[in-house]
Amino acid sequence: MLAHSAPTFLLASHEPALLAAIEPVLTACGADIEIFLTAEDALPALAAPHAPSLALLDVNLPAMPMGQLLAAARAEATGRSFPIVLISDTVTQEWIDRLAEGVIEDLVPSVIDPALLRLRLEAALRNHRRTRELDLLREASALNAQTDRLTGVYNRETMLAILFRETDRVQRMKTSLCTILFDIDDFGHWNSRLGADACDDLLCQVVSRTGRLLRSYDLLGRVGKDEFLLALPGCSMVSAVMLAERLRMDIFATPFHVGGEVIRLSACFGIASSLGRSPVVVLRETEQALLVAKAAGPETIQCAGDAPLTNASPLAFASPTPGEELWAW
């Protein structure tokens, strides 16, 4: 059998003799068969949300040239993929090109031994499945290359690449762009006290809380062990400072639960405005602002170019559940 559950094969031809010869082969494969007599009738089924497992199309279908049908089906069936086998007694350069491009999986003659046709269809299904698996692996590999494996947000290299793209937009559209870099205070202490696994959990919780405060087009990346970078398109320096204050309060004012303990974290924030300059320069300014903030003490927010700030007043934070002991550092 071709599959554990019955596949659906689409068969399209206006030749009664051809349909009569091929239909029993498809039935022997255990397939449910949908038959269409014209290209116009076949197109909606090719583009339907529930696509067939395989399509077997006669190149001499009336009402539409086969090249046009293939193009239309490909355009309308975005995101859906299934093997297409053409029935043709002539091997043209057009079909050779479509085979090379992967638009069609195979080309079979109208008169073919039923056993051989079944083998060709089985091979088309296997090859298509393997191609799809390879495509998914490539997509996953590309995504992994862009994101931090632990938290799922962008890594440093991807954030820098995105900042170059966003800077081009700022220059073209004369809009604003700010970056916020924040670092969890004394994270090494928690790593020593709680262990790597618990601290990994803490970092994931920080990312989850941060994501809930961002707009859909804001960007978040992990650029160090416990450092995170925000890129905020269309955000002024004043708005960036307000967001940093909200991050300081909404993320870190509420205790974290990890490893059966309740932990109180804090962070320092560095902020810089793009002004259309090189992302390398802006990121350097953001890092310098963060260094000034860390020197000033926990929970400090520092803007690039401003005079060093004094220590921020410690945040009042939510009390833990009665009976729980809160650990802070």
Coordinates of C-alpha atoms in Angstrom, one line a residue:
M1 CA 0.0 0.0 0.0
L2 CA 1.1 3.6 -0.6
A3 CA 0.1 4.8 2.8
H4 CA -1.5 3.6 6.0
S5 CA -4.7 5.6 5.3
A6 CA -6.3 5.9 2.0
P7 CA -4.7 8.6 -0.1
T8 CA -6.7 10.8 -2.6
F9 CA -5.5 10.7 -6.2
L10 CA -6.7 13.3 -8.6
L11 CA -7.1 12.0 -12.2
A12 CA -7.8 14.5 -15.0
S13 CA -8.3 13.6 -18.6
H14 CA -11.0 13.9 -21.3
E15 CA -10.1 10.6 -22.9
P16 CA -12.5 7.8 -21.8
A17 CA -10.1 5.1 -22.9
L18 CA -7.3 6.6 -20.8
L19 CA -9.5 7.0 -17.7
A20 CA -10.7 3.4 -18.1
A21 CA -7.1 2.2 -18.3
I22 CA -5.7 4.2 -15.3
E23 CA -8.6 4.2 -12.8
P24 CA -8.2 0.5 -11.9
V25 CA -4.5 1.0 -11.2
L26 CA -5.3 3.8 -8.8
T27 CA -8.0 1.7 -7.2
A28 CA -5.5 -1.1 -6.7
C29 CA -3.2 1.4 -4.9
G30 CA -6.0 1.8 -2.3
A31 CA -6.6 5.4 -3.3
D32 CA -9.8 7.4 -3.3
I33 CA -10.1 8.8 -6.8
E34 CA -11.4 12.2 -8.0
I35 CA -11.9 12.4 -11.8
F36 CA -12.1 15.6 -13.8
L37 CA -12.6 16.1 -17.5
T38 CA -11.3 19.6 -18.1
A39 CA -8.5 21.8 -16.7
E40 CA -11.0 24.3 -15.5
D41 CA -12.7 21.6 -13.4
A42 CA -9.4 20.3 -12.0
L43 CA -8.0 23.7 -11.0
P44 CA -10.2 24.2 -7.9
A45 CA -9.4 20.7 -6.6
L46 CA -5.7 21.3 -7.1
A47 CA -5.9 24.6 -5.1
A48 CA -8.3 23.3 -2.5
P49 CA -7.3 23.5 1.2
H50 CA -7.4 19.7 1.4
A51 CA -5.0 19.0 -1.5
P52 CA -4.9 15.5 -3.1
S53 CA -2.1 13.1 -2.2
L54 CA -1.1 13.0 -5.9
A55 CA -2.4 14.5 -9.2
L56 CA -2.2 12.6 -12.5
L57 CA -2.9 15.1 -15.3
D58 CA -3.3 14.5 -19.0
V59 CA -1.3 17.2 -20.9
N60 CA -4.1 17.3 -23.5
L61 CA -6.8 18.5 -21.1
P62 CA -9.2 20.9 -22.8
A63 CA -10.0 24.5 -21.7
M64 CA -6.5 25.5 -20.5
P65 CA -2.9 24.9 -21.6
M66 CA -1.1 22.5 -19.2
G67 CA 1.6 25.1 -18.5
Q68 CA -1.0 27.6 -17.5
L69 CA -2.8 25.1 -15.3
L70 CA 0.4 24.2 -13.5
A71 CA 1.2 27.9 -12.9
A72 CA -2.3 28.7 -11.6
A73 CA -2.4 25.7 -9.3
R74 CA 1.0 26.5 -7.9
A75 CA 0.0 30.2 -7.3
E76 CA -3.3 29.3 -5.6
A77 CA -2.0 26.4 -3.5
T78 CA 0.5 28.4 -1.5
G79 CA 1.9 26.5 1.4
R80 CA 0.5 23.1 0.1
S81 CA 2.5 20.6 -1.8
F82 CA 1.8 17.3 -3.5
P83 CA 3.4 15.4 -6.4
I84 CA 2.1 16.0 -9.9
V85 CA 2.6 13.4 -12.6
L86 CA 1.9 14.3 -16.2
I87 CA 0.6 11.9 -18.9
S88 CA 2.2 12.7 -22.2
D89 CA 3.4 10.7 -25.2
T90 CA 5.8 13.6 -26.1
V91 CA 8.8 14.7 -24.0
T92 CA 9.1 18.4 -24.7
Q93 CA 11.7 20.8 -23.4
E94 CA 9.0 22.4 -21.4
W95 CA 8.3 19.2 -19.5
I96 CA 12.0 18.6 -19.0
D97 CA 12.3 22.1 -17.5
R98 CA 9.3 21.5 -15.2
L99 CA 10.9 18.2 -14.0
A100 CA 14.2 20.0 -13.3
E101 CA 12.4 22.7 -11.4
G102 CA 10.4 20.2 -9.3
V103 CA 7.1 21.5 -10.6
I104 CA 6.2 18.0 -11.7
E105 CA 7.5 14.8 -10.2
D106 CA 7.3 12.5 -13.3
L107 CA 6.2 12.1 -16.9
V108 CA 4.5 8.9 -18.0
P109 CA 3.1 7.8 -21.4
S110 CA -0.6 7.3 -22.0
V111 CA 0.0 3.6 -22.7
I112 CA 2.0 2.0 -19.9
D113 CA 1.9 -1.4 -18.1
P114 CA -0.3 -1.1 -15.0
A115 CA 2.4 -2.6 -12.7
L116 CA 5.0 -0.2 -14.0
L117 CA 2.6 2.8 -13.6
R118 CA 2.0 1.8 -10.0
L119 CA 5.7 1.6 -9.4
R120 CA 6.2 5.1 -10.9
L121 CA 3.4 6.6 -8.8
E122 CA 4.8 5.0 -5.6
A123 CA 8.3 6.4 -6.5
A124 CA 6.8 9.9 -7.1
L125 CA 5.1 9.8 -3.7
R126 CA 8.4 8.7 -2.0
N127 CA 10.5 11.2 -3.8
H128 CA 8.2 14.0 -3.0
R129 CA 8.0 13.1 0.7
R130 CA 11.7 13.0 1.0
T131 CA 12.1 16.4 -0.8
R132 CA 9.6 17.9 1.7
E133 CA 11.4 16.4 4.6
L134 CA 14.7 17.9 3.4
D135 CA 13.0 21.3 2.9
L136 CA 11.7 21.2 6.5
L137 CA 15.2 20.3 7.8
R138 CA 16.7 23.2 5.8
E139 CA 14.1 25.6 7.2
A140 CA 14.7 24.4 10.7
S141 CA 18.4 24.7 10.3
A142 CA 18.1 28.2 9.0
L143 CA 15.8 29.1 11.9
N144 CA 18.3 27.6 14.4
A145 CA 21.1 29.6 12.9
Q146 CA 19.1 32.8 13.6
T147 CA 17.8 32.1 17.1
D148 CA 19.1 31.5 20.6
R149 CA 18.6 27.8 21.3
L150 CA 17.6 28.3 24.9
T151 CA 15.1 31.1 24.7
G152 CA 14.0 31.1 21.1
V153 CA 14.7 34.8 20.5
Y154 CA 17.1 36.1 18.0
N155 CA 20.8 35.7 18.6
R156 CA 23.4 38.5 18.5
E157 CA 24.4 38.0 14.9
T158 CA 20.8 38.1 13.7
M159 CA 19.9 41.1 15.8
L160 CA 22.8 43.0 14.3
A161 CA 21.7 42.0 10.7
I162 CA 18.2 43.2 11.5
L163 CA 19.5 46.5 12.9
F164 CA 21.2 47.2 9.6
R165 CA 17.9 46.5 7.8
E166 CA 15.9 48.7 10.2
T167 CA 18.5 51.5 9.9
D168 CA 18.0 51.6 6.2
R169 CA 14.3 52.0 6.8
V170 CA 15.0 54.8 9.3
Q171 CA 17.1 56.6 6.8
R172 CA 14.6 56.3 4.0
M173 CA 11.5 57.1 6.0
K174 CA 13.0 59.6 8.5
T175 CA 11.6 57.7 11.4
S176 CA 13.0 56.9 14.8
L177 CA 14.6 53.8 16.2
C178 CA 15.8 53.1 19.7
T179 CA 17.7 50.2 21.3
I180 CA 17.5 49.0 24.9
L181 CA 20.1 46.6 26.3
F182 CA 19.4 45.2 29.7
D183 CA 21.5 42.9 31.9
I184 CA 20.3 40.9 34.9
D185 CA 22.1 42.1 38.0
D186 CA 24.5 39.6 39.6
F187 CA 23.3 36.7 37.6
G188 CA 26.5 34.8 38.3
H189 CA 25.4 34.6 42.0
W190 CA 22.2 32.9 41.0
N191 CA 24.0 30.5 38.7
S192 CA 26.2 29.4 41.6
R193 CA 23.4 29.2 44.0
L194 CA 20.7 27.6 41.9
G195 CA 22.6 25.8 39.2
A196 CA 22.6 26.1 35.4
D197 CA 19.2 24.4 34.7
A198 CA 17.4 26.6 37.2
C199 CA 19.0 29.7 35.7
D200 CA 18.1 28.6 32.2
D201 CA 14.5 28.5 33.4
L202 CA 14.9 32.0 34.8
L203 CA 16.1 33.4 31.5
C204 CA 13.2 31.8 29.7
Q205 CA 10.8 33.4 32.2
V206 CA 12.4 36.8 31.6
V207 CA 12.0 36.4 27.9
S208 CA 8.4 35.3 28.2
R209 CA 7.6 38.3 30.4
T210 CA 9.4 40.7 28.1
G211 CA 7.6 39.5 25.0
R212 CA 4.2 40.3 26.6
L213 CA 5.2 43.9 26.8
L214 CA 6.4 44.4 23.2
R215 CA 4.6 45.4 20.1
S216 CA 4.3 42.8 17.2
Y217 CA 7.1 44.5 15.3
D218 CA 9.5 45.1 18.2
L219 CA 12.5 42.8 18.1
L220 CA 14.1 40.9 21.0
G221 CA 17.4 39.1 21.0
R222 CA 19.7 37.5 23.5
V223 CA 23.2 39.0 23.0
G224 CA 25.0 37.6 26.1
K225 CA 24.6 35.0 28.8
D226 CA 22.2 37.3 30.7
E227 CA 22.0 40.3 28.4
F228 CA 19.0 41.0 26.1
L229 CA 18.7 43.6 23.3
L230 CA 15.5 45.3 22.2
A231 CA 15.2 47.1 18.8
L232 CA 12.2 49.4 18.8
P233 CA 11.2 50.8 15.4
G234 CA 9.3 54.1 15.5
C235 CA 10.2 54.6 19.1
S236 CA 11.5 57.9 20.5
M237 CA 14.0 58.1 23.3
V238 CA 11.3 59.3 25.7
S239 CA 9.1 56.3 24.8
A240 CA 12.1 54.0 25.1
V241 CA 12.8 55.2 28.7
M242 CA 9.1 54.7 29.5
L243 CA 9.3 51.1 28.2
A244 CA 12.5 50.5 30.2
E245 CA 10.7 51.7 33.4
R246 CA 7.9 49.4 32.6
L247 CA 10.3 46.5 32.0
R248 CA 12.0 47.2 35.3
M249 CA 8.7 47.1 37.1
D250 CA 6.6 44.5 35.2
I251 CA 9.3 42.0 34.7
F252 CA 11.4 42.2 37.8
A253 CA 9.0 43.5 40.4
T254 CA 7.2 40.2 40.5
P255 CA 9.2 37.3 42.0
F256 CA 10.2 34.4 39.9
H257 CA 9.4 30.8 40.9
V258 CA 12.1 28.3 40.0
G259 CA 13.3 25.1 41.5
G260 CA 10.8 25.3 44.3
E261 CA 12.1 28.7 45.4
V262 CA 10.9 32.3 45.0
I263 CA 13.6 34.5 43.5
R264 CA 13.8 38.3 43.2
L265 CA 15.8 39.5 40.2
S266 CA 16.7 43.0 39.1
A267 CA 18.3 44.5 36.0
C268 CA 20.1 47.6 34.6
F269 CA 19.2 49.2 31.3
G270 CA 21.2 51.1 28.6
I271 CA 19.3 53.0 25.9
A272 CA 20.4 54.7 22.7
S273 CA 18.7 56.3 19.7
S274 CA 19.7 55.3 16.1
L275 CA 19.4 58.7 14.4
G276 CA 20.1 56.8 11.2
R277 CA 23.7 56.0 12.2
S278 CA 25.5 52.7 11.8
P279 CA 24.1 49.9 14.0
V280 CA 27.6 49.2 15.1
V281 CA 27.9 52.7 16.5
V282 CA 24.4 52.6 18.1
L283 CA 25.1 49.2 19.7
R284 CA 28.4 50.5 21.1
E285 CA 26.6 53.5 22.6
T286 CA 23.9 51.2 24.1
E287 CA 26.6 49.0 25.6
Q288 CA 28.4 52.0 27.1
A289 CA 25.1 53.3 28.6
L290 CA 24.6 49.9 30.2
L291 CA 28.1 49.9 31.7
V292 CA 27.4 53.3 33.2
A293 CA 24.0 52.0 34.6
K294 CA 25.7 49.0 36.1
A295 CA 28.3 51.1 37.7
A296 CA 25.6 53.3 39.3
G297 CA 23.9 50.2 40.9
P298 CA 21.1 47.8 40.4
E299 CA 17.9 48.8 38.7
T300 CA 19.5 51.8 37.0
I301 CA 18.3 53.1 33.6
Q302 CA 20.9 55.1 31.6
C303 CA 20.5 56.9 28.3
A304 CA 23.5 57.2 26.0
G305 CA 25.1 60.7 26.2
D306 CA 23.3 61.6 29.4
A307 CA 25.1 62.3 32.7
P308 CA 25.5 59.2 34.9
L309 CA 22.4 58.5 36.9
T310 CA 22.3 57.8 40.6
N311 CA 21.1 54.5 41.9
A312 CA 17.4 54.0 41.3
S313 CA 15.2 53.5 44.3
P314 CA 14.7 49.8 44.9
L315 CA 11.4 48.6 43.5
A316 CA 8.6 47.6 45.7
F317 CA 7.7 44.1 44.5
A318 CA 4.9 41.7 44.9
S319 CA 4.9 39.7 48.1
P320 CA 5.4 36.0 47.6
T321 CA 2.6 33.6 48.4
P322 CA 2.2 33.3 52.2
G323 CA 4.5 30.7 53.6
E324 CA 7.1 31.1 50.8
E325 CA 10.5 32.5 51.5
L326 CA 11.7 35.2 49.1
W327 CA 15.4 35.1 48.1
A328 CA 17.0 38.4 46.9
W329 CA 20.5 39.5 46.2

